mmCIF file of C-alpha atoms and ligand atoms in Angstrom:
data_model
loop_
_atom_site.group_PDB
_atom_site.id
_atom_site.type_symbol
_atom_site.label_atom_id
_atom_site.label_comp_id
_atom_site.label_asym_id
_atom_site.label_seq_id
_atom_site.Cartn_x
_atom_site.Cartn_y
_atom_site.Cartn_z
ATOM 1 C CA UNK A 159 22.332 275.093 80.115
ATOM 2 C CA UNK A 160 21.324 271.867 80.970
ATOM 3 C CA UNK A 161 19.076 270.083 83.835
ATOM 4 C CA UNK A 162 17.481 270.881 85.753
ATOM 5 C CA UNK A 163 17.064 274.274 84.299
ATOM 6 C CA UNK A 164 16.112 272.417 80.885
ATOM 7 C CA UNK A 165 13.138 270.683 81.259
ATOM 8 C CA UNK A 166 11.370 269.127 78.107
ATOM 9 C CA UNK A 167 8.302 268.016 79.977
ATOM 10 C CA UNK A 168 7.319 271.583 80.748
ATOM 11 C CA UNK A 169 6.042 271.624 76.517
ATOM 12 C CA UNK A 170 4.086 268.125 76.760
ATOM 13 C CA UNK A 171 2.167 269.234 80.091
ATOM 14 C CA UNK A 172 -1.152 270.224 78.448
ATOM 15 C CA UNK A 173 -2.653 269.871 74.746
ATOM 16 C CA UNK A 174 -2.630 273.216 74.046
ATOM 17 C CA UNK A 175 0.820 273.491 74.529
ATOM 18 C CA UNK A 176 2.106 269.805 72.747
ATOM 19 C CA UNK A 177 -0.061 271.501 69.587
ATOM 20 C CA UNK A 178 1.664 275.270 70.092
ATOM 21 C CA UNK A 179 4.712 273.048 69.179
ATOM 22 C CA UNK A 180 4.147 270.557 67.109
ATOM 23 C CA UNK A 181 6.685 270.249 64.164
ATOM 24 C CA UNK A 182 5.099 268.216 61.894
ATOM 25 C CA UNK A 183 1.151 268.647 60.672
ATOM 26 C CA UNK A 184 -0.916 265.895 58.515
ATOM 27 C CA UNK A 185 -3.812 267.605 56.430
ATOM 28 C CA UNK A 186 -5.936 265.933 53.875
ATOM 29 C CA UNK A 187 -4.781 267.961 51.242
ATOM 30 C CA UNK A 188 -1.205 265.943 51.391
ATOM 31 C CA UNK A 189 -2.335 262.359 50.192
ATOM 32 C CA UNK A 190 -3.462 261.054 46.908
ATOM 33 C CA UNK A 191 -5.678 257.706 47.693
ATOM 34 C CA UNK A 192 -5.305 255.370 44.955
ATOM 35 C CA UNK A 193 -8.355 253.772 43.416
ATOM 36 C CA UNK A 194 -8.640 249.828 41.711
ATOM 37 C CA UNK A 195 -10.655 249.896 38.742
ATOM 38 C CA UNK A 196 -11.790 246.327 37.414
ATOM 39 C CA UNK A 197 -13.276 244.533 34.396
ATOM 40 C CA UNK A 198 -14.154 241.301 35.962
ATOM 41 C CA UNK A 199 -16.561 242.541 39.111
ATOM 42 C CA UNK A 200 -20.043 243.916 38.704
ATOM 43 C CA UNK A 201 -20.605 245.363 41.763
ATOM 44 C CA UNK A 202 -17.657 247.073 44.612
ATOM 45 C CA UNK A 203 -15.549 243.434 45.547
ATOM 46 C CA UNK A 204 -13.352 244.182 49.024
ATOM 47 C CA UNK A 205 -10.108 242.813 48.669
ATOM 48 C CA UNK A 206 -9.379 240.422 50.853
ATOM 49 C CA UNK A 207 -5.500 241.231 52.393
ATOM 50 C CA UNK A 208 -6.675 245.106 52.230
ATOM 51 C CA UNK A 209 -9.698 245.618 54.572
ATOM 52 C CA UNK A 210 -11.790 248.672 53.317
ATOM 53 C CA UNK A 211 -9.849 248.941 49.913
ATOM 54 C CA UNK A 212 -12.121 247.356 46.892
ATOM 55 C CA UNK A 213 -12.512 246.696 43.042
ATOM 56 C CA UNK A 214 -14.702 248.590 41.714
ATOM 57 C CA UNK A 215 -16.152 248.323 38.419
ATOM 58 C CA UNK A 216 -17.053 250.956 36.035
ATOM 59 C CA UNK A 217 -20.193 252.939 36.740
ATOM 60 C CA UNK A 218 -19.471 252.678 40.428
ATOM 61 C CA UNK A 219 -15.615 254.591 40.413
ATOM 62 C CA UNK A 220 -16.699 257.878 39.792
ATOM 63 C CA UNK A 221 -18.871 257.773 43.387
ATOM 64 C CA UNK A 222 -15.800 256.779 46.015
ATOM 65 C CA UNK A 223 -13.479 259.299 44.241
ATOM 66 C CA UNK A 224 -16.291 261.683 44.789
ATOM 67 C CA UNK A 225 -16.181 260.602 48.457
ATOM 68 C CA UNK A 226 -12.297 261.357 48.359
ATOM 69 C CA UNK A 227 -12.734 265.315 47.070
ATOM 70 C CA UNK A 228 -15.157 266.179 49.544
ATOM 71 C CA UNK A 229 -13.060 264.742 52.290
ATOM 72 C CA UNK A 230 -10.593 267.530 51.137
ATOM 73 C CA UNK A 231 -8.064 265.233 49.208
ATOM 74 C CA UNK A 232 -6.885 266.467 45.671
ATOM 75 C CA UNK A 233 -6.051 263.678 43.632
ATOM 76 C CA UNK A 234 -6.612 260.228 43.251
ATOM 77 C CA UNK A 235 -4.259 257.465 41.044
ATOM 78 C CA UNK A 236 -6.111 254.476 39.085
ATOM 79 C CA UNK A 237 -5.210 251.123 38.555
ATOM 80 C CA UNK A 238 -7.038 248.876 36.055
ATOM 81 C CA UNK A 239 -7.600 245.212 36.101
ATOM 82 C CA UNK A 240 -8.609 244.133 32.836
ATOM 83 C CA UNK A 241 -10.920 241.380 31.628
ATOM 84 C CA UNK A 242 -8.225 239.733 28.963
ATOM 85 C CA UNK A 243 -4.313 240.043 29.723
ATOM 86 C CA UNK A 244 -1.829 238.824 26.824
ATOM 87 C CA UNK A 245 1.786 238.967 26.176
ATOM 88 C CA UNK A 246 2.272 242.486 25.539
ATOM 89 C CA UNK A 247 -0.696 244.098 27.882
ATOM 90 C CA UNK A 248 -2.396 245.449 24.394
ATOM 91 C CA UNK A 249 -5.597 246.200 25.910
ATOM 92 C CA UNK A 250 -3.703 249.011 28.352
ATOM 93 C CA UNK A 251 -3.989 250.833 24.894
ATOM 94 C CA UNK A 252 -7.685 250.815 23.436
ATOM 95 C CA UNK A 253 -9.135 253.713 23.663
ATOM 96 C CA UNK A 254 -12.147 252.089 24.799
ATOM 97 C CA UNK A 255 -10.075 250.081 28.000
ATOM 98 C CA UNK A 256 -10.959 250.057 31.771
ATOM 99 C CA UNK A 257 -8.840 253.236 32.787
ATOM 100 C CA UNK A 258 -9.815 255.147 29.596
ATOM 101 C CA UNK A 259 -13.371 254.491 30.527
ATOM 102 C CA UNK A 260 -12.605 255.450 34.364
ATOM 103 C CA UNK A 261 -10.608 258.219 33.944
ATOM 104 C CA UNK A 262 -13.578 259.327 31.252
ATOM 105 C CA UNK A 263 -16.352 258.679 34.161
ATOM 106 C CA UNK A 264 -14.356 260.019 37.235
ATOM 107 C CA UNK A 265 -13.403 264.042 34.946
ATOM 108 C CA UNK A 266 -17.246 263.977 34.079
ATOM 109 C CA UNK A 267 -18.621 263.305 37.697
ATOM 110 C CA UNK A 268 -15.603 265.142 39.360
ATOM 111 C CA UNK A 269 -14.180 267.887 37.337
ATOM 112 C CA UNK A 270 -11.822 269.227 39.990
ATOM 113 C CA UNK A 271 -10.347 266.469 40.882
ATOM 114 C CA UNK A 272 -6.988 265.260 40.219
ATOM 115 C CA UNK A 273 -6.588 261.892 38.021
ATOM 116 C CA UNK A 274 -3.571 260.349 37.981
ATOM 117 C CA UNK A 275 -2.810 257.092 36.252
ATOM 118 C CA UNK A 276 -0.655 254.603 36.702
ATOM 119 C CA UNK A 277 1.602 253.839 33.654
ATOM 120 C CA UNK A 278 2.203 250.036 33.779
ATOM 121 C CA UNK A 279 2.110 246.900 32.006
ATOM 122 C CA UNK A 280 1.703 244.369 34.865
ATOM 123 C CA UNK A 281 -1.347 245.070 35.488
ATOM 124 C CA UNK A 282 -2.246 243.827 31.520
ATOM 125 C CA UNK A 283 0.353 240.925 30.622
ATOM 126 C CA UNK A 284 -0.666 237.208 30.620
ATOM 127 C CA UNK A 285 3.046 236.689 32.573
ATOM 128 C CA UNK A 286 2.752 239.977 35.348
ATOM 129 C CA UNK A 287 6.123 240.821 34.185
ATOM 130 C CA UNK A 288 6.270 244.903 33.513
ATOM 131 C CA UNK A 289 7.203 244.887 30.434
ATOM 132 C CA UNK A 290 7.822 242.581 26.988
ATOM 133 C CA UNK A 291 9.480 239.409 27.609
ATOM 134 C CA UNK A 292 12.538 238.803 25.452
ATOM 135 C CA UNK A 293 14.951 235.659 26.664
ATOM 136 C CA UNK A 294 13.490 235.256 30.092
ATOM 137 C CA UNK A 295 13.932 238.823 30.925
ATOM 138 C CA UNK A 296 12.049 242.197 30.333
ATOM 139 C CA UNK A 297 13.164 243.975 26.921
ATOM 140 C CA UNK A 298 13.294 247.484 28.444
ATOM 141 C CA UNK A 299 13.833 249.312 25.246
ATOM 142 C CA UNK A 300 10.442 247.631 23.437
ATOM 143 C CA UNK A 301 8.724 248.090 26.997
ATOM 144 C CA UNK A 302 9.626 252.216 26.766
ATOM 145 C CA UNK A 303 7.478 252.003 23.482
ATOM 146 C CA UNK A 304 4.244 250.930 24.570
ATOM 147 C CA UNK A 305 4.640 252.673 27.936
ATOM 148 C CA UNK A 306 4.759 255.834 25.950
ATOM 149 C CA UNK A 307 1.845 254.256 23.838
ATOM 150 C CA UNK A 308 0.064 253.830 27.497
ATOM 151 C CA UNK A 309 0.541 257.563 28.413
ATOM 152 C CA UNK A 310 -0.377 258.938 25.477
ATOM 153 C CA UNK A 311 -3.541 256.893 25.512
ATOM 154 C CA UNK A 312 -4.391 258.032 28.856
ATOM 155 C CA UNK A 313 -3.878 261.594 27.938
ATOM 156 C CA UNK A 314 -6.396 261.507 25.160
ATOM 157 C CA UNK A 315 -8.967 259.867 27.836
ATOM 158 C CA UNK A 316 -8.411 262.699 29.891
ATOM 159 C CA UNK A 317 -6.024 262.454 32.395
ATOM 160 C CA UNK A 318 -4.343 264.912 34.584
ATOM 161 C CA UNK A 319 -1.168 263.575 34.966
ATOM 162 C CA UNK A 320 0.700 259.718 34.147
ATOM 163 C CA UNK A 321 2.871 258.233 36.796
ATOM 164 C CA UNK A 322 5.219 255.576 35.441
ATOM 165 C CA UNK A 323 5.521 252.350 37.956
ATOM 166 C CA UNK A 324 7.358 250.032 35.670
ATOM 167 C CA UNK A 325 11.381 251.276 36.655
ATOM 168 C CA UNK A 326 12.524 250.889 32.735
ATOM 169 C CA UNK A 327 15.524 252.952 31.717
ATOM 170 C CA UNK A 328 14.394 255.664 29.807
ATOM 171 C CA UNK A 329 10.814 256.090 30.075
ATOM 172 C CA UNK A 330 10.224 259.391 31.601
ATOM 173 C CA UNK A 331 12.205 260.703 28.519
ATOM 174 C CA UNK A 332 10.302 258.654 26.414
ATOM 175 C CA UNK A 333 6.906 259.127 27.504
ATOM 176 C CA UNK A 334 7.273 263.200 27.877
ATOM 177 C CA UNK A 335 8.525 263.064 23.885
ATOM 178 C CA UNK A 336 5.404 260.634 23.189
ATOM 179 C CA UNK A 337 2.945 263.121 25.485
ATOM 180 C CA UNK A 338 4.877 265.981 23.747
ATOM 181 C CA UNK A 339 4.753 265.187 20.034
ATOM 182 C CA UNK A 340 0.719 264.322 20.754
ATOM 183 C CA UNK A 341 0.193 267.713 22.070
ATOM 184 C CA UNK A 342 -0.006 267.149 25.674
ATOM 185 C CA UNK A 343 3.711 269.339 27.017
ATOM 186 C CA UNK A 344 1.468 270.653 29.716
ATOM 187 C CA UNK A 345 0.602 266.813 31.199
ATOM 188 C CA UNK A 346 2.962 266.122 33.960
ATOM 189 C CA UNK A 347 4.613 263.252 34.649
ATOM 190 C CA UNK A 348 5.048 261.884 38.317
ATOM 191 C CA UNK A 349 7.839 258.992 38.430
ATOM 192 C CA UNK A 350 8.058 256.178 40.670
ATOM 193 C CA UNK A 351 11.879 257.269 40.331
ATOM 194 C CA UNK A 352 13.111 255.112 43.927
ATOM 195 C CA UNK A 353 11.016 252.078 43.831
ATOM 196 C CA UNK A 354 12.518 248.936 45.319
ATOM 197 C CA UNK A 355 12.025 245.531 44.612
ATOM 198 C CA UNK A 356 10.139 245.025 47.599
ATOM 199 C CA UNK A 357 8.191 241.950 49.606
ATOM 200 C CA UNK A 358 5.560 244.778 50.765
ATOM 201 C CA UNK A 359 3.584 244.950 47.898
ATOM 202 C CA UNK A 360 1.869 241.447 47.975
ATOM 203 C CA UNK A 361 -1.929 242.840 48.803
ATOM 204 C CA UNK A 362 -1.434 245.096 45.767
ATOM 205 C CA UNK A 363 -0.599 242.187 43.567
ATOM 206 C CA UNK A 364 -3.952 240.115 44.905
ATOM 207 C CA UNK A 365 -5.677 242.623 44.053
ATOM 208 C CA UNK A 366 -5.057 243.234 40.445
ATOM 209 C CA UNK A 367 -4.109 239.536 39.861
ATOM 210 C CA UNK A 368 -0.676 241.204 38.755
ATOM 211 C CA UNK A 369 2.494 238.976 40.716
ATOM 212 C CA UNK A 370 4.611 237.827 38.031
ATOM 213 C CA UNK A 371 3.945 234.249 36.394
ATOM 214 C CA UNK A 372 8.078 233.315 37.133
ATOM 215 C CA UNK A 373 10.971 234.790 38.012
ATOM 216 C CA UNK A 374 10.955 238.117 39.843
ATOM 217 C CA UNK A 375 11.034 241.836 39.453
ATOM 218 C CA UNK A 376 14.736 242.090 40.467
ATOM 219 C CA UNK A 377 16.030 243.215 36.795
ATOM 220 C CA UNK A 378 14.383 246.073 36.954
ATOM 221 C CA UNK A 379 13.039 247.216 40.631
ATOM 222 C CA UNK A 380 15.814 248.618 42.361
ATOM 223 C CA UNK A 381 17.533 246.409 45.243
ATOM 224 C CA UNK A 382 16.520 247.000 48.905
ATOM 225 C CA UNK A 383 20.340 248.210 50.426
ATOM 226 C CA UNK A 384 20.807 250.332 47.836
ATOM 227 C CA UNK A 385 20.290 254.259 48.817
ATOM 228 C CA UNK A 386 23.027 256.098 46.639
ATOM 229 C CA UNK A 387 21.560 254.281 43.907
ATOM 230 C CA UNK A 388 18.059 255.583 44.379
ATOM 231 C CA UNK A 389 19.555 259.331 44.442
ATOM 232 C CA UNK A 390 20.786 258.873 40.687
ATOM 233 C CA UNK A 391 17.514 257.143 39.875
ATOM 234 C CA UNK A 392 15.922 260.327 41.153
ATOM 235 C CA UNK A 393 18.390 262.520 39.128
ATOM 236 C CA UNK A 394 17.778 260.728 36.165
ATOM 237 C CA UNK A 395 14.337 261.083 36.171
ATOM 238 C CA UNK A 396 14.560 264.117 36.850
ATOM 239 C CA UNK A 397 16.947 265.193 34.232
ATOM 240 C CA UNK A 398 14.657 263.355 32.163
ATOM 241 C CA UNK A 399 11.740 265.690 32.810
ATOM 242 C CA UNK A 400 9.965 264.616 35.972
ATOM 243 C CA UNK A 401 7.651 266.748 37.749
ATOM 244 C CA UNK A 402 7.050 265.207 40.674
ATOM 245 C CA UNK A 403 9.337 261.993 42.333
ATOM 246 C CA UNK A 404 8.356 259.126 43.956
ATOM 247 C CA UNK A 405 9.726 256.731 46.424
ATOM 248 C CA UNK A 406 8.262 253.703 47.476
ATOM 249 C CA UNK A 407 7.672 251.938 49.763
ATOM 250 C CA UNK A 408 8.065 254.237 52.515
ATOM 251 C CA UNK A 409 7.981 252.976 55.926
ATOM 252 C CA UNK A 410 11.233 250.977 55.438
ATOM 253 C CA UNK A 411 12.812 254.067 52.862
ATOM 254 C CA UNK A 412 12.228 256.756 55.208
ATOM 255 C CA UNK A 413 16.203 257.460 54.898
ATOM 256 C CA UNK A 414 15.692 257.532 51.069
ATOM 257 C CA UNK A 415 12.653 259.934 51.371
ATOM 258 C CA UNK A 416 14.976 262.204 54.010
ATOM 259 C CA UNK A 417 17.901 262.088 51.925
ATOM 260 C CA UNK A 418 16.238 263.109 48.490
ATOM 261 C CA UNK A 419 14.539 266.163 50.137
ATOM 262 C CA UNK A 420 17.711 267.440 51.469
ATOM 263 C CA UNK A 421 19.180 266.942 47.999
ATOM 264 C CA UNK A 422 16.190 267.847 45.764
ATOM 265 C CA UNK A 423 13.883 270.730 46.024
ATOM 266 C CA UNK A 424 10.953 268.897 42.564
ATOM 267 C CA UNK A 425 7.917 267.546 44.410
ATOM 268 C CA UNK A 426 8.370 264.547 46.476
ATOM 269 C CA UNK A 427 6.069 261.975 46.968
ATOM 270 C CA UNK A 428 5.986 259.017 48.769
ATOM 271 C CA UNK A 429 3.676 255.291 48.452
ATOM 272 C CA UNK A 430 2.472 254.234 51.677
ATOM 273 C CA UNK A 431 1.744 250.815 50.168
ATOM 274 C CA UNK A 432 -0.148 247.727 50.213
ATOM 275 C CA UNK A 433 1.986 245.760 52.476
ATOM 276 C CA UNK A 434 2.317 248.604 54.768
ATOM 277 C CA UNK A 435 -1.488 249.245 55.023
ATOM 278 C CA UNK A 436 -2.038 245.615 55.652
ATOM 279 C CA UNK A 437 0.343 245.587 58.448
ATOM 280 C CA UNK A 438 -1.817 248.211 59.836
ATOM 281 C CA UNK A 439 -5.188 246.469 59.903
ATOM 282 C CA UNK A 440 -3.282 243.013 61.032
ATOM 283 C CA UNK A 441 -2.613 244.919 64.142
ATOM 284 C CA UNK A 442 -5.583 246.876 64.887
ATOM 285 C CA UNK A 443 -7.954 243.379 64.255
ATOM 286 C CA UNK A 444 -5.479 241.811 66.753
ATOM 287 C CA UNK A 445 -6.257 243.724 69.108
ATOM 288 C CA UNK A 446 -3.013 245.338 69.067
ATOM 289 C CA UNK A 447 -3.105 248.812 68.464
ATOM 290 C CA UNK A 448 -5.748 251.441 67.958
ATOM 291 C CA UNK A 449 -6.255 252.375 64.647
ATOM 292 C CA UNK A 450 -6.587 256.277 64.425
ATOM 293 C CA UNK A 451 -3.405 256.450 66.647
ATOM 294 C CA UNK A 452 -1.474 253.837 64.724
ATOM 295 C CA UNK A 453 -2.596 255.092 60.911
ATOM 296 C CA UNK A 454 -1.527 258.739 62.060
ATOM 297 C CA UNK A 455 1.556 258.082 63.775
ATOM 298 C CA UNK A 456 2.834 256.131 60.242
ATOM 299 C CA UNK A 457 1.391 259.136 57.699
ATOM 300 C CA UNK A 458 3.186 261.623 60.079
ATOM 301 C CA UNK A 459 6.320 259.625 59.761
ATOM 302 C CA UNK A 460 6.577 259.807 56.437
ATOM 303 C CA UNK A 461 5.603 263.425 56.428
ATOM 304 C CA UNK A 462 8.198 264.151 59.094
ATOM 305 C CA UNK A 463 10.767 262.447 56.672
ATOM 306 C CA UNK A 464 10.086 264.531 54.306
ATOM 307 C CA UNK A 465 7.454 263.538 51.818
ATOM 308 C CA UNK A 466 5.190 266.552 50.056
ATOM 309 C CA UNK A 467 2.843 264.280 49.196
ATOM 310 C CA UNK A 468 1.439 260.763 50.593
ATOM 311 C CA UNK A 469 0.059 258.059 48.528
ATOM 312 C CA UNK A 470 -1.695 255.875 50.961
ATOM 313 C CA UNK A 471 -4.920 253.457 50.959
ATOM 314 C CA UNK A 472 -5.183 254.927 54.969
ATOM 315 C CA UNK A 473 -6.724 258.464 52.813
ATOM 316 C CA UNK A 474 -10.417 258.612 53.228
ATOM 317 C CA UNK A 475 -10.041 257.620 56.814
ATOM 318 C CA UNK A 476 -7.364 259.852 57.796
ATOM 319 C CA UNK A 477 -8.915 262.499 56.351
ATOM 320 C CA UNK A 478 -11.975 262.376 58.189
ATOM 321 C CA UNK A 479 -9.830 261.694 61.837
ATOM 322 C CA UNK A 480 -7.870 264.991 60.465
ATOM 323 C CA UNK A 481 -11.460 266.593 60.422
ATOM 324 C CA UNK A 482 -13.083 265.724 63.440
HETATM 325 C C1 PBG B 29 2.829 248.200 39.226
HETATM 326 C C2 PBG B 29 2.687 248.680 40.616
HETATM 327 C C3 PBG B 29 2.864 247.970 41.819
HETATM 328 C C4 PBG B 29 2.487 248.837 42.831
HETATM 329 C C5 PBG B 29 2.143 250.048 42.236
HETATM 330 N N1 PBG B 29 2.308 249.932 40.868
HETATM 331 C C6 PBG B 29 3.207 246.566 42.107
HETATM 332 C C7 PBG B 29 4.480 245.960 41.730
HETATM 333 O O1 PBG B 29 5.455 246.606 41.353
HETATM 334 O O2 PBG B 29 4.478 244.729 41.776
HETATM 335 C C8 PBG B 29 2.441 248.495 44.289
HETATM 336 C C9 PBG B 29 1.501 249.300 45.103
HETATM 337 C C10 PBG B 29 1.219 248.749 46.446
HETATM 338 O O3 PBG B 29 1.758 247.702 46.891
HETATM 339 O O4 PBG B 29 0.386 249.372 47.121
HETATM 340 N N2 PBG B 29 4.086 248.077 38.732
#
């Protein structure tokens, strides 16, 4: 059969009947909304490329991922700035260091909630490299180490589950043997398996002071073209023991996202990230767009190309358009 006995327009004629069929549904319990935890502000500090996002120091952390659980969304993922950053990010593993000391405050205030921690060194080196420097290039084997180091430490500070950002060889394996031998097999591990050397994360790196001092992340992030290549990063990870997979960024991975939930059935999560959100607010403060309509229409797309879960900055606010 075909026109004018098929009509598509008869389904879009009323709201009642474009909801009866809509295919794909946002709800706050899909995103995780990530958090920036820092050393060097005393009171909530906006960042400047990512309108509504902020630093916030300790003592004030605990209250906006309080405002994220009773909006309805389950987890939240840190990132620390530190006060002092040397060659090796050592102070990602005191006991005593900013995303300890968050992850401590946010368990106490918000039980329920769940923490999830990025597992990084960028974040902590003096060079915002991911890893040890060795001949003008990241020594991924050394780097596995202390990234295990990092998890571990994390675990004992109470979190509910690391997520490795740093695309090493190796390190899932290597951080479930470190969280295994410390008594921690039932702390999951959810890896940025896909994550591409990308030109969308530039807010993020403002933020947490983090771009790297020379060079680039290309030895180690994965290249943009590349989407068979991101399917065996996935596999590896998961063969290495996984729980959940990442990719990221999404908006321009939306194949990669499709194509590793037809081929996997683990978790799969994708990071709307800081470029992306930025994009966003560009448009709406031009003018351009309106902001509800624009911020759904992106989370759905990444929903719709297959993602379980979506990391996204866009979380408290989407949750509360999802509510009204
Ligand atoms: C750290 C890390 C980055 C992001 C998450 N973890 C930045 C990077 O790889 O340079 C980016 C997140 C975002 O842009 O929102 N390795």
């Amino acid at each position: 059969m075909s026109f004018p006995e098929n009509r598509f327009r008869r389904l879009r004629k009323t709201n009642g009947l474009r909801t009866l069929v809509t295919e794909t549904r946002l709800h706050p319990t899909d995103f995780v909304y990530p958090i920036f935890v820092s050393e060097i502000v005393s009171e909530p500090e906006e960042i400047k490329s990512m309108p509504g996002i902020f630093n916030y120091p300790l003592g004030k952390v605990a209250a906006e991922a309080k405002r994220a659980y009773e909006l309805g969304i389950p987890a939240v993922l840190l990132f620390g700035t530190p006060s002092k950053k040397d060659a090796t990010g050592s102070e990602s593993l005191k006991p005593d260091g900013i995303i300890q000391k968050a992850v401590a405050e946010i368990k106490n205030a918000v039980p329920e909630l769940v923490v999830i921690t990025d597992v990084c060194l960028c974040e902590y080196t003096d060079h915002g490299h991911c890893g040890i420097i060795r001949d003008a290039d990241v020594d991924n084997d050394a780097t596995i180490d202390l990234l295990a180091r990092q998890a571990l430490s994390y675990a004992e500070a109470g979190t509910d589950m690391v997520a490795p950002s740093d695309m090493m060889d190796g390190r899932v394996e290597a951080i479930r043997q470190a969280l295994d031998y410390g008594g921690f097999e039932s702390l999951p591990i959810m890896s940025y398996a896909a994550k591409f050397c990308s030109a969308f994360y530039g807010p993020f790196r403002e933020a947490v002071n983090s771009a790297p001092k020379f060079g680039d992340r290309k030895t180690y992030q994965m290249d943009p073209p590349n989407a068979r290549e991101a399917l065996r990063e996935i596999e590896e990870d998961m063969d290495e023991g996984a729980d959940i997979l990442m990719v990221k960024p999404a908006l321009a991975y939306l194949d990669i996202i499709n194509r590793a939930r037809i081929q996997f059935d683990e978790p799969l999560a994708a990071y709307n990230v800081s470029g992306e959100y930025a994009m966003v607010k560009q448009m709406v403060s031009s003018g351009l767009a309106d902001e509800k309509r624009l911020t759904l229409e992106v989370l759905t797309s990444i929903k719709r190309a297959g993602a379980d879960i979506i990391i996204t900055y866009h979380a408290l606010d989407a949750a509360r358009w999802l509510r009204e």
